[in-house]
């Protein structure tokens, strides 16, 4: 099933609604060394645009009702996680090692989209995955964030 154009517009609205509820001061401190809230203000429109593009491509390749493991998922992956859960009924496990980021994103999701079954989980993806099986794996920034290299 390919979502209609109106669905993609709804995904953009959902993402923006969630972003409006985010504490960007907290996420600015997580992502940037200084002036992070301003940096996020500049990047948010592009995150929405590119996130929807990635979601459109991914949904061509994943089966409805499956399960995805997103290792290192954060702000940029939100549109994709929403599309998987809302459009094709997939379960998404969004693993993230940064507790502050997980808490900020989950608080925004709870405020803006409480009925959408997407939440980030803090911890090592191996522990969070347990014995589950996944038909899609996304590795996000795991290989490019120097502060995460010890975790590898």
PDB file of C-alpha atoms in Angstrom:
ATOM      1  CA  UNK A   1       0.000   0.000   0.000  1.00  0.00           C
ATOM      2  CA  UNK A   2       1.426   3.341  -1.031  1.00  0.00           C
ATOM      3  CA  UNK A   3       0.188   6.279   1.023  1.00  0.00           C
ATOM      4  CA  UNK A   4      -1.624   9.022  -0.889  1.00  0.00           C
ATOM      5  CA  UNK A   5      -0.331  12.574  -1.262  1.00  0.00           C
ATOM      6  CA  UNK A   6      -2.648  13.756   1.517  1.00  0.00           C
ATOM      7  CA  UNK A   7      -1.070  11.176   3.843  1.00  0.00           C
ATOM      8  CA  UNK A   8       2.398  12.585   3.241  1.00  0.00           C
ATOM      9  CA  UNK A   9       1.084  16.056   4.038  1.00  0.00           C
ATOM     10  CA  UNK A  10      -0.394  14.646   7.234  1.00  0.00           C
ATOM     11  CA  UNK A  11       2.993  13.114   8.093  1.00  0.00           C
ATOM     12  CA  UNK A  12       4.591  16.543   7.695  1.00  0.00           C
ATOM     13  CA  UNK A  13       1.929  18.047   9.981  1.00  0.00           C
ATOM     14  CA  UNK A  14       2.391  15.320  12.581  1.00  0.00           C
ATOM     15  CA  UNK A  15       6.155  15.834  12.566  1.00  0.00           C
ATOM     16  CA  UNK A  16       5.804  19.604  12.877  1.00  0.00           C
ATOM     17  CA  UNK A  17       3.252  19.185  15.692  1.00  0.00           C
ATOM     18  CA  UNK A  18       5.703  16.991  17.565  1.00  0.00           C
ATOM     19  CA  UNK A  19       8.590  19.377  16.868  1.00  0.00           C
ATOM     20  CA  UNK A  20       6.496  22.239  18.257  1.00  0.00           C
ATOM     21  CA  UNK A  21       6.290  20.317  21.543  1.00  0.00           C
ATOM     22  CA  UNK A  22      10.028  19.555  21.789  1.00  0.00           C
ATOM     23  CA  UNK A  23      12.251  21.265  24.340  1.00  0.00           C
ATOM     24  CA  UNK A  24      14.840  22.424  21.826  1.00  0.00           C
ATOM     25  CA  UNK A  25      17.089  23.875  24.523  1.00  0.00           C
ATOM     26  CA  UNK A  26      17.593  20.343  25.873  1.00  0.00           C
ATOM     27  CA  UNK A  27      18.153  18.823  22.427  1.00  0.00           C
ATOM     28  CA  UNK A  28      20.401  21.725  21.468  1.00  0.00           C
ATOM     29  CA  UNK A  29      22.664  20.805  24.364  1.00  0.00           C
ATOM     30  CA  UNK A  30      22.629  17.152  23.322  1.00  0.00           C
ATOM     31  CA  UNK A  31      23.503  17.761  19.661  1.00  0.00           C
ATOM     32  CA  UNK A  32      25.625  20.919  19.588  1.00  0.00           C
ATOM     33  CA  UNK A  33      28.485  22.379  21.597  1.00  0.00           C
ATOM     34  CA  UNK A  34      26.934  25.848  21.717  1.00  0.00           C
ATOM     35  CA  UNK A  35      23.829  27.730  20.616  1.00  0.00           C
ATOM     36  CA  UNK A  36      22.052  24.459  19.888  1.00  0.00           C
ATOM     37  CA  UNK A  37      18.517  25.791  20.079  1.00  0.00           C
ATOM     38  CA  UNK A  38      19.293  28.229  17.242  1.00  0.00           C
ATOM     39  CA  UNK A  39      20.954  25.473  15.201  1.00  0.00           C
ATOM     40  CA  UNK A  40      17.850  23.303  15.529  1.00  0.00           C
ATOM     41  CA  UNK A  41      15.656  26.224  14.506  1.00  0.00           C
ATOM     42  CA  UNK A  42      17.574  26.407  11.239  1.00  0.00           C
ATOM     43  CA  UNK A  43      17.564  22.652  10.637  1.00  0.00           C
ATOM     44  CA  UNK A  44      14.001  21.657  11.520  1.00  0.00           C
ATOM     45  CA  UNK A  45      12.438  22.417   8.101  1.00  0.00           C
ATOM     46  CA  UNK A  46      15.090  20.339   6.371  1.00  0.00           C
ATOM     47  CA  UNK A  47      14.648  17.494   8.864  1.00  0.00           C
ATOM     48  CA  UNK A  48      10.944  17.377   8.007  1.00  0.00           C
ATOM     49  CA  UNK A  49      11.571  17.472   4.251  1.00  0.00           C
ATOM     50  CA  UNK A  50      14.340  14.872   4.202  1.00  0.00           C
ATOM     51  CA  UNK A  51      12.603  12.676   6.774  1.00  0.00           C
ATOM     52  CA  UNK A  52       9.464  12.481   4.639  1.00  0.00           C
ATOM     53  CA  UNK A  53      11.586  11.675   1.573  1.00  0.00           C
ATOM     54  CA  UNK A  54      13.301   8.843   3.440  1.00  0.00           C
ATOM     55  CA  UNK A  55       9.949   7.552   4.700  1.00  0.00           C
ATOM     56  CA  UNK A  56       8.565   7.497   1.153  1.00  0.00           C
ATOM     57  CA  UNK A  57      11.507   5.418  -0.013  1.00  0.00           C
ATOM     58  CA  UNK A  58      11.553   3.082   2.962  1.00  0.00           C
ATOM     59  CA  UNK A  59       7.860   2.249   2.793  1.00  0.00           C
ATOM     60  CA  UNK A  60       8.407   0.840  -0.712  1.00  0.00           C
ATOM     61  CA  UNK A  61      10.645  -1.831   0.805  1.00  0.00           C
ATOM     62  CA  UNK A  62       9.132  -2.855   4.131  1.00  0.00           C
ATOM     63  CA  UNK A  63       6.185  -5.140   4.712  1.00  0.00           C
ATOM     64  CA  UNK A  64       3.118  -3.941   6.581  1.00  0.00           C
ATOM     65  CA  UNK A  65       2.939  -5.250  10.109  1.00  0.00           C
ATOM     66  CA  UNK A  66       6.663  -5.969  10.433  1.00  0.00           C
ATOM     67  CA  UNK A  67       9.125  -4.713  13.006  1.00  0.00           C
ATOM     68  CA  UNK A  68      12.040  -2.316  12.583  1.00  0.00           C
ATOM     69  CA  UNK A  69      15.021  -1.783  14.846  1.00  0.00           C
ATOM     70  CA  UNK A  70      16.485   1.710  14.603  1.00  0.00           C
ATOM     71  CA  UNK A  71      19.895   1.862  16.283  1.00  0.00           C
ATOM     72  CA  UNK A  72      20.785   5.420  17.244  1.00  0.00           C
ATOM     73  CA  UNK A  73      17.420   6.924  16.251  1.00  0.00           C
ATOM     74  CA  UNK A  74      16.905  10.554  17.169  1.00  0.00           C
ATOM     75  CA  UNK A  75      15.313  13.731  15.875  1.00  0.00           C
ATOM     76  CA  UNK A  76      15.981  13.173  12.171  1.00  0.00           C
ATOM     77  CA  UNK A  77      14.370   9.734  12.145  1.00  0.00           C
ATOM     78  CA  UNK A  78      11.059  10.844  13.650  1.00  0.00           C
ATOM     79  CA  UNK A  79       9.183  11.227  10.326  1.00  0.00           C
ATOM     80  CA  UNK A  80      10.273   7.747   9.250  1.00  0.00           C
ATOM     81  CA  UNK A  81       9.257   6.164  12.546  1.00  0.00           C
ATOM     82  CA  UNK A  82       5.875   7.872  12.367  1.00  0.00           C
ATOM     83  CA  UNK A  83       5.305   6.753   8.760  1.00  0.00           C
ATOM     84  CA  UNK A  84       6.124   3.139   9.570  1.00  0.00           C
ATOM     85  CA  UNK A  85       3.811   3.027  12.577  1.00  0.00           C
ATOM     86  CA  UNK A  86       0.923   5.071  11.190  1.00  0.00           C
ATOM     87  CA  UNK A  87       0.854   4.158   7.503  1.00  0.00           C
ATOM     88  CA  UNK A  88       1.729   0.454   7.532  1.00  0.00           C
ATOM     89  CA  UNK A  89       1.200  -0.600  11.130  1.00  0.00           C
ATOM     90  CA  UNK A  90       4.780  -1.538  11.821  1.00  0.00           C
ATOM     91  CA  UNK A  91       6.306  -1.754  15.263  1.00  0.00           C
ATOM     92  CA  UNK A  92       9.372   0.440  15.616  1.00  0.00           C
ATOM     93  CA  UNK A  93      12.043   0.001  18.239  1.00  0.00           C
ATOM     94  CA  UNK A  94      13.979   3.268  18.361  1.00  0.00           C
ATOM     95  CA  UNK A  95      17.076   2.613  20.468  1.00  0.00           C
ATOM     96  CA  UNK A  96      19.154   5.550  21.674  1.00  0.00           C
ATOM     97  CA  UNK A  97      22.017   5.707  24.168  1.00  0.00           C
ATOM     98  CA  UNK A  98      21.379   9.324  25.237  1.00  0.00           C
ATOM     99  CA  UNK A  99      18.819   9.467  28.050  1.00  0.00           C
ATOM    100  CA  UNK A 100      18.231  13.234  27.746  1.00  0.00           C
ATOM    101  CA  UNK A 101      17.398  12.897  24.058  1.00  0.00           C
ATOM    102  CA  UNK A 102      15.048   9.970  24.664  1.00  0.00           C
ATOM    103  CA  UNK A 103      13.267  11.822  27.462  1.00  0.00           C
ATOM    104  CA  UNK A 104      12.876  15.027  25.431  1.00  0.00           C
ATOM    105  CA  UNK A 105      11.565  13.236  22.337  1.00  0.00           C
ATOM    106  CA  UNK A 106       9.184  11.019  24.298  1.00  0.00           C
ATOM    107  CA  UNK A 107       7.821  14.007  26.219  1.00  0.00           C
ATOM    108  CA  UNK A 108       7.126  15.787  22.921  1.00  0.00           C
ATOM    109  CA  UNK A 109       5.486  12.691  21.439  1.00  0.00           C
ATOM    110  CA  UNK A 110       3.312  12.291  24.515  1.00  0.00           C
ATOM    111  CA  UNK A 111       2.193  15.942  24.357  1.00  0.00           C
ATOM    112  CA  UNK A 112       1.689  16.191  20.606  1.00  0.00           C
ATOM    113  CA  UNK A 113       0.814  12.660  19.435  1.00  0.00           C
ATOM    114  CA  UNK A 114      -0.254  10.631  22.479  1.00  0.00           C
ATOM    115  CA  UNK A 115      -2.155   8.036  20.436  1.00  0.00           C
ATOM    116  CA  UNK A 116       0.689   7.303  18.007  1.00  0.00           C
ATOM    117  CA  UNK A 117       2.575   4.141  19.063  1.00  0.00           C
ATOM    118  CA  UNK A 118       6.082   5.553  18.615  1.00  0.00           C
ATOM    119  CA  UNK A 119       8.400   6.024  21.581  1.00  0.00           C
ATOM    120  CA  UNK A 120      12.163   6.089  21.856  1.00  0.00           C
ATOM    121  CA  UNK A 121      13.898   3.654  24.197  1.00  0.00           C
ATOM    122  CA  UNK A 122      17.033   4.425  26.151  1.00  0.00           C
ATOM    123  CA  UNK A 123      19.702   1.779  26.149  1.00  0.00           C
ATOM    124  CA  UNK A 124      21.860  -0.505  24.106  1.00  0.00           C
ATOM    125  CA  UNK A 125      19.974  -1.793  21.058  1.00  0.00           C
ATOM    126  CA  UNK A 126      21.123  -5.349  21.773  1.00  0.00           C
ATOM    127  CA  UNK A 127      19.514  -5.249  25.200  1.00  0.00           C
ATOM    128  CA  UNK A 128      16.359  -3.547  23.960  1.00  0.00           C
ATOM    129  CA  UNK A 129      15.975  -6.016  21.092  1.00  0.00           C
ATOM    130  CA  UNK A 130      16.203  -9.023  23.368  1.00  0.00           C
ATOM    131  CA  UNK A 131      15.026 -12.127  21.555  1.00  0.00           C
ATOM    132  CA  UNK A 132      12.863 -10.177  19.088  1.00  0.00           C
ATOM    133  CA  UNK A 133      13.284 -10.546  15.363  1.00  0.00           C
ATOM    134  CA  UNK A 134      13.303  -7.636  12.938  1.00  0.00           C
ATOM    135  CA  UNK A 135      12.750  -7.435   9.201  1.00  0.00           C
ATOM    136  CA  UNK A 136      14.360  -3.988   8.899  1.00  0.00           C
ATOM    137  CA  UNK A 137      17.435  -2.521  10.587  1.00  0.00           C
ATOM    138  CA  UNK A 138      18.447   1.123  10.494  1.00  0.00           C
ATOM    139  CA  UNK A 139      21.841   2.166  11.863  1.00  0.00           C
ATOM    140  CA  UNK A 140      21.790   5.896  12.410  1.00  0.00           C
ATOM    141  CA  UNK A 141      24.920   7.874  13.282  1.00  0.00           C
ATOM    142  CA  UNK A 142      26.287   4.828  15.047  1.00  0.00           C
ATOM    143  CA  UNK A 143      29.326   4.880  12.800  1.00  0.00           C
ATOM    144  CA  UNK A 144      29.799   8.641  12.545  1.00  0.00           C
ATOM    145  CA  UNK A 145      29.468   9.954  16.109  1.00  0.00           C
ATOM    146  CA  UNK A 146      32.971   9.924  17.608  1.00  0.00           C
ATOM    147  CA  UNK A 147      31.652  10.002  21.179  1.00  0.00           C
ATOM    148  CA  UNK A 148      29.820   6.725  20.462  1.00  0.00           C
ATOM    149  CA  UNK A 149      32.852   4.806  19.210  1.00  0.00           C
ATOM    150  CA  UNK A 150      33.511   3.209  22.627  1.00  0.00           C
ATOM    151  CA  UNK A 151      30.020   1.721  22.496  1.00  0.00           C
ATOM    152  CA  UNK A 152      30.873  -0.078  19.259  1.00  0.00           C
TER     153      UNK A 152
END
